[in-house]
Each structure stands twice: as C-alpha cells, then as structure tokens.
Amino acid sequence: MAASHPSNSLSPTDSRHDEADSLLSGIEKDGSGGVPYVEGDDTGEQVRILRVLRPLRQPTHQHRGVEEVTAGAQAPHRHQQWWRMTVFTLMCVGMIFTLTWLTLSLDISGRSAQSPLEAALAATLRRPDEDYILDPDWDFAAPNQVRTYDWIIVDKEGDPDGVVKSMITIDGQFPGPLIEVNEGDVVQVSVRNLASNATAIHWHGIFQNGTNWMDGAAGVTQCPIAPGASYRYKFNVTGQSGTYFYHGHQGVQALSGLVGPLVIHSRDEAAHQPIPYSSDRVILLQDWYYDPDSELMREVLSPGVEDAPIPNTALINGVNQPSCSNNPSRSCSDADKPLPNLDLAPGKSHRLRFLNVGAFAWFQVAVDEHNPPSIIEVDGTTIEPIPESALVIAPGQRYSAILTADVSGKESFWLRARIIDSCFVGQIFPEHSVREAKAIVRYHPHEVEARHDGHTTLPLPDTTAKFPFIPTCRDMISTSPFSPSPAQPAPAYADHSWHVRANLAIGDWRLQRGVMNSSSFRPNLTSPTLHRVLSGLAQDDGAFSEDGVLDTAFDPLSELVVSHNGAAETVDIILQNMDENPHPFHLHGMKMWVLGAGHGYFPGYETLDLNDEGKGLLSPAISKVVDNPVKRDTVVAEGFGWVLLRFIADNPGVWLFHCHVIWHSEAGMAMQFLSRVDVMKGWELPEDAKRLCDAPDEELMKGASPKDEEFFGLGGDEET
C-alpha cells in the first residue's frame, strides 16, 4: 500500500518567493551579458514587483547573537543594494522603451495625418508603366458592383518632357488613373477640387443613360465644381464596353493634364476575342504645349487671331525625353526620363488600346518592323479585324489593335506616334518642336512584370520606321471598311434630317469664332441647359417641349438646341464642313452610324441609295448603306468635306455635339440635342447637382474661356 504524504502548504514567505520568481522570469540578460531588461513597459507591473520583493529583504529571525546579527545585517544590506540597482535599471530601460514607442507612434501618426494636398504635391508626377496594364487576372464574370474612386484635383508644376509648366493633376500624378470596370458596373468617383480653377469631368463616350447630370459638360449638364468644392459622379455603364477616357471640361483643362483612361470589359470578352491576345494595355497619345494653357486660350480667342497654336511636342502616356538645349529660355530639367516600356511576350498577340486624348494634333502610329496590327475596336465598337499599316487617330478617337510579337533576331523596337503635319493647314511648327513621341516594345517572357530598374540599362532599339506620307487629313473610315461585330444595322428610315454647316468665321471686333448654322455656342456656367430645361418642364412651359429648334426657350445665336420628343426617333445629321481644317465631331451620350463621307458638298441622299431626307431605301434590294456601317462617337468631317451621320435619339437628356479640337470647341463650334422630353418631365435634379450652382459666379467662372465682351473695342474695327 502506497504511503500517503500530506501536501505541504507554502508559507507566506515561500509564496512571495514563488511569485517573485514568476515575475522575474521576464527579466533576462542580453546575449552579451549586458544590463537586464524587462519585456514590457507597464510601470504598474514594476511597482507590483517591488511590493512582492520588499518583504524578502527583512530578516527571518528576531533573536540572534551579535555576530549572527552583524553577519545577517550585512547580507540583507548587500541584497538590498543589488535589488535596488536591478529595479532602478529595469525602470530606466522601461522608460526608454516607452519613450521610444511614443516617439515612433507620434511619427507614424504624423505621417498618416499628412493632408491630401500635401500627399498629392509630394507624389511622383509620372505614372508607372504598369498602371496602364489591364489586370491579367480580371474577373469578367464578377457580380455587378460599385467601383469607387476618390480623387483630389490639384495644381502642380510638372515636366513631362523636361520643360516645366503648371499642370492640373489627379492626386498629383499625370496622366490620371486607369478606371477598369465590367459592363453593368456602377462607377463612383468622388472629386474634391483643391485646384485654383473650377472644373468638371466629362466621361468621353459614356452613355449616361438616366444620369444626364453626370455627363460632366460644364454649362450643359452641370455647374462647374468650384475651387474648394466637391462632387460625386455616379453612373452605370450598362449597354456598352470598350475603350473610353475622361477629361476636364472647363476651358482647356485637358491640356493641363486632367485626363485619363477608362476601360469597360464586356461579359464575354475573354471568350469572344476576334484575335486571342495574352496582354492588354492602354496607350495615351497627346500633344503638349509649353505655354500656360489659359494664356494660349485667351490668345486664340483674341481679335485678329485666325490660327490655333501648334503644339510644342507629343507625349505617350505622359512622357517624352527632355531637350533643354533647344529651350534655353524655359525652365527645364535635363533629368533622364525613361520612355514608356511595353514588355510583350514573344510569339504571342497583345492588345494595344490607343487613345488620342490631345487637343489639336492627329497621330500616325506604328511599331517598327512588325506586320500591320489588326484593328478590332473603334470607339467602343468591336469590329471585324482589319490590318492597318499605320493607325491614323484624330482627337477624341480610340482604336484597339492586336500586335503580334513575332519578329525574329531582335528584342526591342520603337513604337512611334508621329504628329501628322498636313492636319495643320498652312501652319508652321514652332522652332525646335518635337513631332514624334516614342515608347519601347521589348520582347520579354513575363510581359506583365515591371522591370523599370533594368530598363534604364538596356540598349535602345535600333529599328527604323516606314510611315506612309499622308497628304490629306482624313478619318480612317474613308479608306477602311470597318464593320461592327456582331453586326449593328442602322435604321433604314430617318424621322428627322438636319443640315448643319460648321466653320470658323470672323465676326464683330475681328473675333474668330466656331459657328454651326450661324450659332456660336456660349455655355451658361451658372445656369446649365439641363437645369433650365427641367425647370421649364416642371412649370409646363411649352417652349421647352417643342419639336425641332428651340428658338423661344434659347437664343439660337449662342445656344442652338434641337429637340426630338418621340420615344426613339431616328435622326440624320448632314454635317458640311465649310472650313479648310478637318473637324472631329463628338456626340455626348450616343454613338452615330457613319452612312457616308466625302470631299466637297454633300451629293444628296440618292447617291447613297436613300430616299430624300433619309426616309427609307430607294430599293429594298440595295441596303448596303445601312446593313452594317461603322458606329462610333467621334467622327471627322474632312476639310471642305461632308459626312452623313445617323443616330437614335432614345437617351433622355441634353447632349452636346461639338468639334473635339479644343481650340474650336472653346471658340463656339458646338450645338445641343435634346432627347426624350417625355421621360425628362418626371426627372428631379439631385440636390448635390443643384448645390454646385450655389457657388459665387466668379468662382464658377474660374478657368473658363473669356467672354466675347472682354474684347469689345480691342479689335480695331467698329461693331457691325
């Protein structure tokens, strides 16, 4: 039988020794045998250790001899000194640790408290190359969702090609960020304007069905966002896919850097590619001016000026290389600016989305020593693939091309975007101007891998270009039979046919202005067209619900507004360009079928196998003109030429139709179409859209084009 031994309970002193041993287990020496430290910085815990240790310093026997007492007194004294020194050291180390932690915390919190303006000003201006590569793992089947973005608009000095100028940026970077969404998603962009001028953001090519007030056309669909104010754009992208962009729509702000790409993926994009491709990216083409844009705008609109300014250089994705020696009178940085790099997997095909987001210049684009790329998309419309040796892209237009990386013997090539001289009729380039922007195509097995550090040390391409000479500035639709895929037949019968004459004309005080049927558009920034229409409809004012030209509700001399009240009326525009300059016209909110185009005067409907005023086919057996014409949102009327456009006016709202050469649109080459008034009668303008107009007029006008009356009396001639 096993012996049973009663447990020995710990005495109070033993208990304290046990607790002290436990507490001191956190006290260790460092690896060098240095000063012990306590893990933690809790002063209360240190006090508790002292309280536990204090009784251990008292003698355990009260009646001993002199020698024992003396010896016993000396031992506790030595122990007492050791413990005091230990505890003092521990407390010092704890305080140091605590102060260090507090300092780091304050530093971190100080950094996180940096204002958005400070963060934007401190940001690197150049946007990294990889920002414009579309997500290779994108989920095309993801449930519809709200894609949110928060932007601040900020003034910032920048030098995209070395020459320093004042810019307007999004979050301090240029160009703006890529917006990538699926068809059916909701895009929500919160804009806080910290710039010195008012602004508005137009979503180029987006239908805005049911959200006309989100279109971003200052003076047409909204009041500008005043300096210091904020506005949230929120819209659905149902019923469209492809390549689009956004840009400032107050004055000429797009020239200052307020521009960026927007891509909408179709749900079947991965499964239905006309030509399979392994990578996808956007390439922004842009002309660039060195002088302040507001000064250029005022100069263009001044008395006696008949020519728009020619750009100083060109950019690809916001970059070109510096040439400060050619600009000695300007502030310029010779710092190396690596050109954009496109890392493409050899032996595969790649989608390149080209966007001309510039102001005036047309671009001719090609990749050295490669077979002609096949175009598969035009302004958001998928087309049957068609090879083109050199893309010709007018302002506002977009093309997707498939490039196959199959050249043997070399690994790097120039991608060139060259300004087309013939589009500047009779004008001369500025001295030392740069007419070509370049990017580098490099064959690399991991095309999405960012290799910026290595790019600067790799040799530049030694390839050559073979650009065809272009004597006349014409849209590619005049030479290439683009056919939408799947087919999108145009209606055979037009309910309305409007003859619109566009030209530049010199009027009172020798002011040259853009004109459309004797009307030169002047946006009302404090009372936009949409606001006035909704107000008039709410009051049952018949002047706003008439069909045709609304010459009672609006003054046609400054606001040519054409209304279509039917549920889904088909409208023709015979656009006759009476000017020597080509004019790329952009229609907000809708796409247009291009039924025909040519030089000289419009030859009549019958030459296109259509009845007069477009009211049906001459013969049902001859329907090629409407079977599957190209459909896009930006179409060119060549110099002294014509184009026949057809669209369905089924999208409720007020939609601007204007030349996308920024100098011409700011000079007044624009008109407006009003569609589906029956639906608009039930609209209520959102409160946040109304509040934009509460800002003082002088704030809303900041950054806008000068009014004509500012020049009255300065032209040298009397008013006619």
XYZ file of C-alpha atoms in Angstrom:
720
model
C 0.000 0.000 0.000
C 1.395 3.256 -1.014
C 2.209 5.738 1.713
C 0.180 8.897 1.731
C 2.014 12.120 2.464
C 0.057 15.259 3.265
C 0.739 18.192 0.971
C 2.882 20.901 2.449
C 1.234 24.277 2.101
C 3.533 27.147 1.138
C 4.350 29.659 3.878
C 3.661 33.348 3.127
C 7.372 33.855 2.606
C 7.562 30.908 0.260
C 4.573 32.268 -1.599
C 6.320 35.582 -2.105
C 9.478 33.824 -3.271
C 7.395 31.827 -5.770
C 5.574 34.898 -7.086
C 8.794 36.855 -7.311
C 10.454 34.040 -9.231
C 7.485 34.022 -11.563
C 7.537 37.775 -12.101
C 11.287 37.832 -12.549
C 11.108 35.150 -15.190
C 10.528 38.012 -17.628
C 13.863 39.538 -16.614
C 16.682 38.313 -18.819
C 20.150 39.282 -19.816
C 21.008 40.104 -23.352
C 23.290 37.824 -25.302
C 26.389 39.851 -24.349
C 25.776 39.626 -20.653
C 24.750 43.249 -20.520
C 22.122 45.066 -18.487
C 18.971 43.023 -17.846
C 15.755 44.292 -19.397
C 12.071 43.796 -18.721
C 9.850 42.794 -21.597
C 7.107 45.374 -21.480
C 6.776 48.919 -20.292
C 3.982 48.720 -17.699
C 5.089 50.837 -14.728
C 2.309 49.369 -12.589
C 3.790 45.908 -13.102
C 7.176 47.216 -11.981
C 5.617 48.613 -8.783
C 3.988 45.254 -8.062
C 7.360 43.545 -8.396
C 8.793 45.939 -5.812
C 5.933 45.231 -3.419
C 6.429 41.497 -3.715
C 10.161 41.787 -3.288
C 10.094 44.200 -0.309
C 9.234 41.575 2.409
C 12.013 39.331 1.164
C 14.590 41.840 2.386
C 13.505 41.552 6.093
C 15.403 39.134 8.484
C 13.571 35.891 9.241
C 14.857 35.567 12.905
C 14.398 38.230 15.570
C 16.649 36.764 18.393
C 20.240 36.053 17.360
C 23.696 36.734 18.684
C 25.802 39.791 17.986
C 27.892 38.009 15.394
C 24.816 36.487 13.730
C 23.021 39.795 13.790
C 26.025 41.620 12.325
C 26.565 38.987 9.661
C 22.829 38.798 8.998
C 22.583 42.585 8.768
C 25.391 42.779 6.214
C 23.869 40.128 3.921
C 20.438 41.804 3.585
C 22.203 45.122 3.022
C 24.118 43.654 0.102
C 20.971 42.037 -1.269
C 19.072 45.292 -0.789
C 21.658 47.212 -2.856
C 21.560 44.612 -5.615
C 17.776 44.669 -5.821
C 17.644 48.457 -5.810
C 20.133 48.661 -8.638
C 18.301 45.969 -10.579
C 14.910 47.572 -10.173
C 16.295 51.038 -10.971
C 17.901 49.683 -14.135
C 14.686 47.932 -15.106
C 12.683 51.111 -14.603
C 15.143 53.139 -16.715
C 15.059 50.607 -19.525
C 11.266 50.533 -19.333
C 11.057 54.313 -19.543
C 13.428 54.361 -22.526
C 11.343 51.716 -24.261
C 8.155 53.634 -23.502
C 9.562 56.942 -24.782
C 10.872 55.252 -27.927
C 7.479 53.694 -28.604
C 5.729 57.024 -28.046
C 8.149 58.789 -30.402
C 7.618 56.228 -33.147
C 3.858 56.380 -32.645
C 3.838 60.148 -32.941
C 5.997 59.952 -36.053
C 3.732 57.382 -37.699
C 0.587 59.256 -36.786
C 2.200 62.445 -38.034
C 2.791 60.822 -41.399
C -0.725 59.442 -41.644
C -2.068 62.870 -40.802
C -0.492 64.296 -43.967
C -3.159 66.246 -45.818
C -4.353 65.008 -49.238
C -2.940 68.169 -50.783
C 0.491 67.546 -49.246
C 0.405 63.926 -50.360
C -0.505 64.917 -53.927
C 2.196 67.571 -54.121
C 4.758 65.090 -52.798
C 3.721 62.324 -55.219
C 5.899 61.451 -58.193
C 4.364 63.099 -61.258
C 4.947 60.247 -63.676
C 2.511 57.380 -63.528
C 4.292 53.993 -63.550
C 4.082 51.984 -66.770
C 2.373 49.077 -65.026
C -0.563 51.305 -64.027
C -1.767 51.153 -67.621
C -1.573 47.377 -67.962
C -5.021 45.902 -67.544
C -5.411 43.343 -64.785
C -4.375 39.931 -66.233
C -6.471 38.192 -63.551
C -9.576 40.280 -64.169
C -12.851 38.550 -63.327
C -15.144 39.172 -66.296
C -17.936 37.249 -64.590
C -17.804 39.131 -61.280
C -21.195 40.246 -59.939
C -22.104 43.814 -60.799
C -20.676 46.142 -58.205
C -19.928 49.752 -57.375
C -16.328 50.629 -58.299
C -15.318 53.553 -56.105
C -12.561 56.111 -56.606
C -11.582 59.126 -54.514
C -9.720 61.902 -56.296
C -8.380 65.293 -55.450
C -7.728 67.780 -58.233
C -4.577 69.745 -57.516
C -2.363 72.274 -59.295
C 1.214 71.132 -59.601
C 4.307 72.044 -61.550
C 5.445 69.243 -63.811
C 7.905 68.480 -66.580
C 6.606 65.565 -68.676
C 9.375 66.088 -71.225
C 11.729 68.244 -69.154
C 10.121 71.650 -69.729
C 8.427 72.817 -66.542
C 4.859 74.112 -66.662
C 1.873 74.461 -64.358
C -0.401 71.425 -64.550
C -3.726 70.187 -63.204
C -3.461 66.648 -61.889
C -5.436 63.931 -60.163
C -3.753 63.086 -56.858
C -0.561 64.728 -58.084
C 0.098 62.265 -60.929
C -0.130 62.513 -64.697
C -1.922 61.159 -66.649
C -4.884 60.201 -64.484
C -5.530 56.725 -63.060
C -6.998 53.888 -65.102
C -10.634 53.103 -64.347
C -11.276 49.429 -65.133
C -14.803 48.025 -64.759
C -17.194 45.421 -66.119
C -20.231 46.145 -68.231
C -23.132 46.719 -65.840
C -20.973 48.053 -63.007
C -21.551 51.391 -61.316
C -18.683 53.877 -61.408
C -18.481 56.219 -58.426
C -15.827 58.931 -58.424
C -15.667 61.428 -55.567
C -13.908 64.576 -56.780
C -12.514 67.157 -54.374
C -11.321 70.240 -56.206
C -8.270 71.718 -54.497
C -7.087 73.450 -57.665
C -7.240 77.189 -58.235
C -9.826 76.931 -61.028
C -13.283 75.413 -61.228
C -13.555 72.105 -63.048
C -15.885 69.415 -64.395
C -15.086 65.863 -65.530
C -16.603 64.579 -68.775
C -16.755 60.811 -69.312
C -15.997 60.657 -73.021
C -18.190 58.113 -74.803
C -20.199 57.029 -71.748
C -23.954 56.937 -72.451
C -25.062 58.206 -69.023
C -28.486 56.680 -69.596
C -30.703 58.055 -66.820
C -27.875 60.159 -65.323
C -27.583 63.061 -67.763
C -26.421 65.355 -64.934
C -23.316 63.148 -64.540
C -22.093 63.772 -68.100
C -19.693 66.452 -66.878
C -20.229 69.075 -69.595
C -19.893 72.420 -67.808
C -22.710 74.792 -68.744
C -24.675 71.991 -70.412
C -25.379 69.324 -67.786
C -23.818 70.805 -64.646
C -22.335 73.842 -62.992
C -18.584 73.532 -62.566
C -17.077 72.277 -59.313
C -15.806 75.493 -57.737
C -12.382 75.659 -56.078
C -12.628 74.007 -52.667
C -15.893 72.224 -53.531
C -16.575 68.509 -54.015
C -18.875 66.449 -56.203
C -19.562 62.750 -56.563
C -20.032 61.342 -60.047
C -22.022 58.105 -60.028
C -23.268 56.332 -63.140
C -23.990 52.921 -64.594
C -22.150 51.559 -67.638
C -24.818 49.175 -68.897
C -25.078 48.512 -72.624
C -21.544 49.396 -73.636
C -17.985 48.144 -73.448
C -14.604 49.077 -74.882
C -12.091 51.914 -74.598
C -13.035 55.353 -73.292
C -11.481 58.195 -71.335
C -12.299 61.138 -69.089
C -11.058 64.711 -69.215
C -11.610 68.155 -67.781
C -14.467 70.030 -69.448
C -13.917 73.541 -68.131
C -11.974 75.705 -70.553
C -8.895 73.884 -71.869
C -8.038 71.943 -68.708
C -7.434 68.738 -70.641
C -4.315 70.481 -71.989
C -3.001 70.867 -68.455
C -3.082 67.174 -67.583
C -6.637 66.500 -66.409
C -7.161 63.349 -68.468
C -7.098 59.570 -68.020
C -8.311 56.216 -69.459
C -11.493 54.263 -68.748
C -11.960 50.651 -69.908
C -15.237 48.704 -69.762
C -14.952 44.938 -70.165
C -17.758 43.091 -71.884
C -19.009 39.981 -70.105
C -17.899 37.726 -72.954
C -14.616 39.495 -73.638
C -12.414 36.607 -72.548
C -14.369 34.003 -74.508
C -15.051 36.009 -77.681
C -11.830 37.668 -78.812
C -11.646 38.287 -82.577
C -7.928 37.545 -82.266
C -6.815 35.905 -78.991
C -4.375 38.060 -77.040
C -2.282 37.451 -73.930
C -1.947 41.002 -72.596
C -3.967 44.197 -72.674
C -2.926 47.812 -72.020
C -3.797 51.434 -72.778
C -1.557 53.879 -74.648
C -2.443 57.561 -74.350
C -1.350 59.858 -77.183
C -1.304 63.571 -76.535
C 0.024 66.800 -77.970
C 1.660 69.113 -75.420
C 2.112 72.865 -75.113
C 4.767 74.661 -73.092
C 3.000 77.996 -72.632
C 0.307 78.282 -69.951
C -2.937 76.934 -71.336
C -5.057 79.827 -70.052
C -2.793 82.284 -71.863
C -2.990 80.261 -75.074
C -6.772 80.140 -74.814
C -7.041 83.889 -74.380
C -4.666 84.467 -77.272
C -6.656 82.162 -79.589
C -9.892 83.998 -78.814
C -8.380 87.471 -79.145
C -9.189 89.879 -82.011
C -7.442 89.204 -85.277
C -6.209 85.701 -84.401
C -7.196 83.131 -87.016
C -4.915 80.172 -86.314
C -4.876 77.817 -83.352
C -1.487 77.284 -81.699
C 0.664 74.363 -82.859
C 1.871 72.056 -80.066
C 5.495 72.004 -78.972
C 5.796 68.262 -78.579
C 3.992 64.939 -78.249
C 3.662 62.516 -75.332
C 3.000 58.808 -74.925
C 1.453 58.018 -71.551
C 2.532 61.451 -70.362
C 6.248 61.163 -71.245
C 8.804 62.301 -73.780
C 12.519 62.840 -73.397
C 13.924 66.266 -72.496
C 15.661 68.576 -74.923
C 16.579 71.506 -72.705
C 19.276 72.761 -75.067
C 16.511 73.606 -77.546
C 14.569 75.541 -74.911
C 17.138 77.821 -73.231
C 14.551 80.433 -72.264
C 12.348 77.962 -70.366
C 12.685 76.286 -67.018
C 13.801 72.794 -67.946
C 15.166 69.679 -66.280
C 17.739 67.502 -68.015
C 16.990 64.628 -65.655
C 16.719 61.368 -67.538
C 13.126 60.360 -68.271
C 12.953 56.726 -69.342
C 10.499 56.263 -72.157
C 7.441 54.061 -71.628
C 8.227 50.366 -71.936
C 5.883 47.711 -73.255
C 7.077 44.257 -72.161
C 5.476 41.778 -74.561
C 5.791 38.004 -74.516
C 7.374 36.873 -77.809
C 5.324 34.696 -80.092
C 2.036 35.961 -78.676
C -0.502 38.614 -79.612
C -1.172 41.690 -77.499
C -3.997 44.223 -77.353
C -2.910 47.855 -77.519
C -5.669 50.387 -76.817
C -4.670 53.679 -78.447
C -6.433 56.866 -77.313
C -5.869 60.337 -78.711
C -6.603 62.454 -75.641
C -4.931 65.558 -77.047
C -6.152 68.983 -78.082
C -5.331 69.523 -81.749
C -2.865 67.038 -83.261
C -3.669 63.922 -85.249
C -1.343 60.966 -84.767
C 0.011 58.317 -87.062
C 1.013 55.233 -85.035
C 3.092 52.167 -85.906
C 5.574 49.687 -84.416
C 8.828 49.383 -86.328
C 9.444 46.249 -88.417
C 6.228 44.480 -87.410
C 3.393 43.295 -89.585
C 0.462 45.712 -89.638
C -1.587 45.305 -86.462
C -5.227 44.334 -86.826
C -7.803 46.825 -85.582
C -10.559 45.146 -83.541
C -12.292 48.113 -81.860
C -13.340 51.617 -82.866
C -14.595 53.992 -80.153
C -16.042 51.160 -78.072
C -17.457 49.223 -81.036
C -15.976 45.783 -81.711
C -15.303 45.302 -85.433
C -14.180 42.541 -87.747
C -10.355 42.520 -87.572
C -8.746 44.565 -90.316
C -4.962 45.121 -90.669
C -3.652 48.677 -90.891
C -0.039 49.565 -91.632
C -0.357 52.818 -89.690
C -3.202 53.935 -87.483
C -4.477 57.480 -88.035
C -6.139 58.802 -84.894
C -7.947 62.146 -84.598
C -8.525 63.934 -81.272
C -11.135 62.095 -79.202
C -10.889 58.831 -81.148
C -9.825 55.402 -79.875
C -8.674 52.223 -81.606
C -7.739 48.801 -80.240
C -5.122 46.982 -82.296
C -3.678 43.479 -81.958
C 0.110 43.372 -82.332
C 1.821 40.002 -82.739
C 5.335 39.856 -81.288
C 6.783 37.563 -83.929
C 9.866 39.363 -85.285
C 12.982 37.205 -85.009
C 16.542 38.378 -84.451
C 15.674 41.411 -82.299
C 14.200 42.009 -78.880
C 13.403 45.731 -78.849
C 11.571 48.035 -81.239
C 10.311 51.598 -81.392
C 6.611 52.297 -81.103
C 6.165 55.685 -82.747
C 3.352 58.216 -82.543
C 4.020 60.911 -85.106
C 2.077 64.163 -85.450
C 0.607 64.467 -88.955
C 1.795 67.757 -90.435
C -0.948 68.035 -93.045
C -3.622 68.374 -90.363
C -2.274 71.848 -89.520
C -3.350 73.519 -92.715
C -0.880 76.207 -93.765
C 0.695 76.441 -90.313
C 4.314 76.059 -89.268
C 5.612 74.096 -86.311
C 7.299 76.090 -83.535
C 11.082 76.179 -83.671
C 12.705 73.050 -82.189
C 9.335 71.351 -81.839
C 9.287 67.585 -81.375
C 6.821 65.894 -83.709
C 7.233 62.322 -82.549
C 6.765 60.506 -79.271
C 8.230 57.070 -78.697
C 7.778 54.053 -76.495
C 9.892 50.903 -76.406
C 8.460 47.500 -77.241
C 10.609 44.795 -75.634
C 10.147 41.099 -76.008
C 10.085 39.576 -72.555
C 8.619 36.235 -71.470
C 6.877 37.813 -68.477
C 5.070 40.702 -70.131
C 3.300 41.990 -67.023
C 6.447 42.013 -64.934
C 7.606 45.532 -64.078
C 11.295 45.847 -64.927
C 11.820 49.578 -64.589
C 15.143 49.289 -62.819
C 16.548 47.199 -65.635
C 15.071 49.229 -68.476
C 17.412 52.134 -67.920
C 20.448 49.931 -68.562
C 19.137 48.069 -71.594
C 20.170 49.290 -75.056
C 17.691 51.379 -77.031
C 16.139 49.945 -80.188
C 17.943 50.463 -83.486
C 14.886 49.856 -85.652
C 13.627 52.104 -88.438
C 10.185 53.408 -89.365
C 8.263 53.173 -92.618
C 5.444 55.693 -92.246
C 3.379 56.340 -95.381
C 3.057 60.001 -96.306
C -0.418 61.379 -95.596
C -1.120 64.430 -97.787
C -4.700 64.977 -96.574
C -6.091 64.695 -93.078
C -8.908 62.166 -93.367
C -10.675 59.820 -90.996
C -9.770 56.143 -91.447
C -13.429 55.420 -92.260
C -12.782 56.958 -95.688
C -10.197 54.282 -96.518
C -11.065 51.278 -94.324
C -14.357 49.347 -94.379
C -14.878 48.947 -90.646
C -17.717 46.500 -89.919
C -19.113 46.078 -86.385
C -19.080 42.542 -84.997
C -21.711 41.410 -84.293
C -23.473 43.420 -86.968
C -25.322 46.581 -85.910
C -27.603 47.598 -88.798
C -28.702 51.211 -88.916
C -32.397 52.087 -89.218
C -33.388 52.441 -92.854
C -35.755 55.356 -92.186
C -34.901 58.720 -90.622
C -37.560 60.722 -88.785
C -35.526 63.931 -88.999
C -32.726 65.184 -91.218
C -30.738 68.231 -90.160
C -28.299 70.116 -92.368
C -25.564 71.504 -90.151
C -22.866 73.775 -91.520
C -19.668 74.048 -89.484
C -16.944 76.618 -89.999
C -14.711 79.219 -88.409
C -15.933 82.756 -89.059
C -14.705 86.264 -88.227
C -17.341 88.481 -86.673
C -17.586 91.649 -84.617
C -14.358 93.186 -83.362
C -12.448 90.766 -85.639
C -13.162 87.859 -83.291
C -12.876 84.467 -84.988
C -15.391 82.004 -83.585
C -16.598 78.495 -84.287
C -20.000 78.529 -85.942
C -22.719 75.940 -86.557
C -25.558 77.259 -88.706
C -24.801 80.849 -87.649
C -24.791 79.851 -83.974
C -21.668 80.120 -81.822
C -22.067 78.267 -78.542
C -21.558 80.067 -75.229
C -22.127 77.750 -72.233
C -24.037 79.205 -69.301
C -21.880 78.059 -66.399
C -24.198 79.395 -63.708
C -27.430 78.014 -65.203
C -26.726 74.937 -67.344
C -29.022 73.915 -70.180
C -30.256 70.803 -68.370
C -31.227 72.812 -65.287
C -33.237 75.283 -67.349
C -34.960 72.520 -69.319
C -36.042 70.655 -66.173
C -37.205 73.873 -64.565
C -39.220 74.810 -67.676
C -40.781 71.348 -67.941
C -41.729 71.413 -64.253
C -43.569 74.685 -64.907
C -45.277 73.288 -68.022
C -43.520 75.872 -70.164
C -44.307 74.784 -73.709
C -41.183 76.465 -75.058
C -39.141 73.551 -73.679
C -41.291 70.743 -75.077
C -41.481 71.827 -78.696
C -40.098 69.685 -81.501
C -37.188 70.952 -83.574
C -35.123 74.085 -82.923
C -35.976 75.574 -79.519
C -35.662 79.209 -80.565
C -38.025 80.508 -77.873
C -36.522 78.847 -74.831
C -32.957 79.572 -76.021
C -31.192 82.220 -78.055
C -30.037 80.318 -81.167
C -27.184 82.752 -81.703
C -25.418 81.378 -78.623
C -27.285 78.121 -77.871
C -28.523 76.061 -80.795
C -30.738 73.386 -79.195
C -32.617 70.836 -81.323
C -35.277 68.720 -79.606
C -36.700 65.307 -80.514
C -39.759 64.370 -78.499
C -40.534 60.929 -79.873
C -39.838 57.728 -77.939
C -36.962 56.618 -80.170
C -36.711 58.833 -83.211
C -34.037 58.308 -85.841
C -32.080 61.466 -86.612
C -29.751 62.295 -89.515
C -27.057 64.956 -89.419
C -25.652 66.103 -92.737
C -22.504 67.758 -91.464
C -20.993 70.082 -94.046
C -17.540 71.386 -93.221
C -17.085 74.811 -94.803
C -13.611 75.180 -93.346
C -10.225 74.033 -94.648
C -9.456 72.372 -91.317
C -10.689 68.845 -90.548
C -13.110 68.771 -87.616
C -13.546 65.639 -85.453
C -17.067 65.881 -84.015
C -18.027 64.133 -80.786
C -21.595 63.407 -79.712
C -22.195 63.028 -75.984
C -24.481 60.254 -74.763
C -24.811 58.292 -78.020
C -22.970 56.657 -80.891
C -23.548 57.518 -84.534
C -23.646 55.348 -87.626
C -21.477 56.786 -90.383
C -23.506 56.303 -93.570
C -21.145 58.182 -95.852
C -18.393 60.780 -96.129
C -16.531 62.608 -98.849
C -14.979 65.770 -100.212
C -16.915 68.773 -101.479
C -20.646 69.331 -100.977
C -22.996 66.625 -99.801
C -24.090 64.954 -103.060
C -27.574 64.033 -101.887
C -29.234 61.004 -100.368
C -29.845 59.351 -103.693
C -26.104 58.793 -104.234
C -26.218 56.621 -101.114
C -29.300 54.713 -102.337
C -31.568 56.510 -99.889
C -34.745 58.483 -100.386
C -34.720 62.240 -99.919
C -34.212 63.300 -96.285
C -33.211 59.738 -95.474
C -36.749 58.400 -95.462
C -36.047 54.833 -96.451
C -34.131 52.956 -99.124
C -34.512 53.701 -102.828
C -34.675 49.968 -103.334
C -35.069 47.346 -100.607
C -32.665 45.164 -102.569
C -29.862 47.755 -102.200
C -29.302 48.144 -98.482
C -25.541 48.129 -98.105
C -25.526 51.683 -96.709
C -27.472 50.583 -93.617
C -26.583 46.876 -93.384
C -23.613 47.245 -91.023
C -21.928 50.679 -91.146
C -19.349 51.619 -88.534
C -20.753 53.091 -85.338
C -18.697 55.452 -83.194
C -18.931 58.598 -81.052
C -16.232 60.767 -82.690
C -16.373 61.271 -86.475
C -14.327 63.542 -88.741
C -15.657 65.890 -91.388
C -12.627 66.483 -93.573
C -11.642 69.967 -94.705
C -14.247 71.234 -97.216
C -15.960 67.876 -96.929
C -19.124 66.241 -95.601
C -20.259 63.313 -93.504
C -23.720 61.770 -93.091
C -24.440 60.615 -89.527
C -27.442 58.733 -88.146
C -28.356 58.119 -84.502
C -31.367 57.063 -82.453
C -32.487 59.788 -80.049
C -33.601 57.388 -77.315
C -31.319 58.510 -74.480
C -33.128 61.114 -72.307
C -31.216 64.308 -71.714
C -29.322 67.243 -73.187
C -26.351 66.109 -75.266
C -23.527 68.268 -76.579
C -22.338 67.843 -80.174
C -19.039 69.625 -80.744
C -15.709 69.685 -82.505
C -13.120 67.898 -80.364
C -10.289 70.194 -81.416
C -10.224 72.032 -78.127
C -9.495 75.441 -79.665
C -12.507 75.148 -81.973
C -14.918 73.935 -79.302
C -13.892 76.745 -76.951
C -14.435 79.158 -79.826
C -18.067 78.006 -80.028
C -18.196 75.149 -82.561
C -20.923 73.242 -80.738
C -24.670 72.667 -80.539
C -27.003 70.572 -78.353
C -29.571 67.835 -78.900
C -32.489 67.317 -76.531
C -33.956 63.800 -76.424
C -36.933 62.107 -74.766
C -38.579 65.124 -73.194
C -41.438 62.824 -72.167
C -39.104 60.995 -69.791
C -37.367 64.154 -68.585
C -40.689 65.568 -67.360
C -40.509 63.105 -64.496
C -36.941 63.969 -63.513
C -35.881 65.792 -60.370
C -32.377 67.201 -60.391
C -30.354 65.755 -57.474
C -29.668 68.167 -54.641
C -25.887 67.801 -54.849
C -26.048 68.796 -58.521
C -28.086 71.868 -57.600
C -25.659 72.837 -54.837
C -22.801 73.164 -57.320
C -24.581 76.236 -58.679
C -24.721 77.895 -55.251
C -21.079 78.948 -55.533
C -20.431 82.610 -56.415
C -20.412 83.291 -60.142
C -16.800 84.415 -60.061
C -15.802 81.054 -58.584
C -17.703 79.085 -61.212
C -16.090 81.123 -63.988
C -12.507 80.423 -62.907
C -10.663 78.622 -65.681
C -13.402 79.232 -68.255
C -12.891 80.849 -71.642
C -13.073 84.653 -71.621
C -16.361 86.194 -72.689
C -16.527 87.985 -76.013
C -17.355 91.314 -74.388
C -13.930 91.347 -72.764
C -12.527 92.013 -76.237
C -15.067 94.550 -77.439
C -13.342 97.688 -78.603
C -9.971 95.922 -78.941
C -10.317 94.614 -82.488
C -9.609 97.843 -84.304
C -12.960 97.777 -86.105
C -16.382 99.025 -85.154
C -19.041 96.547 -84.212
C -21.027 95.560 -87.279
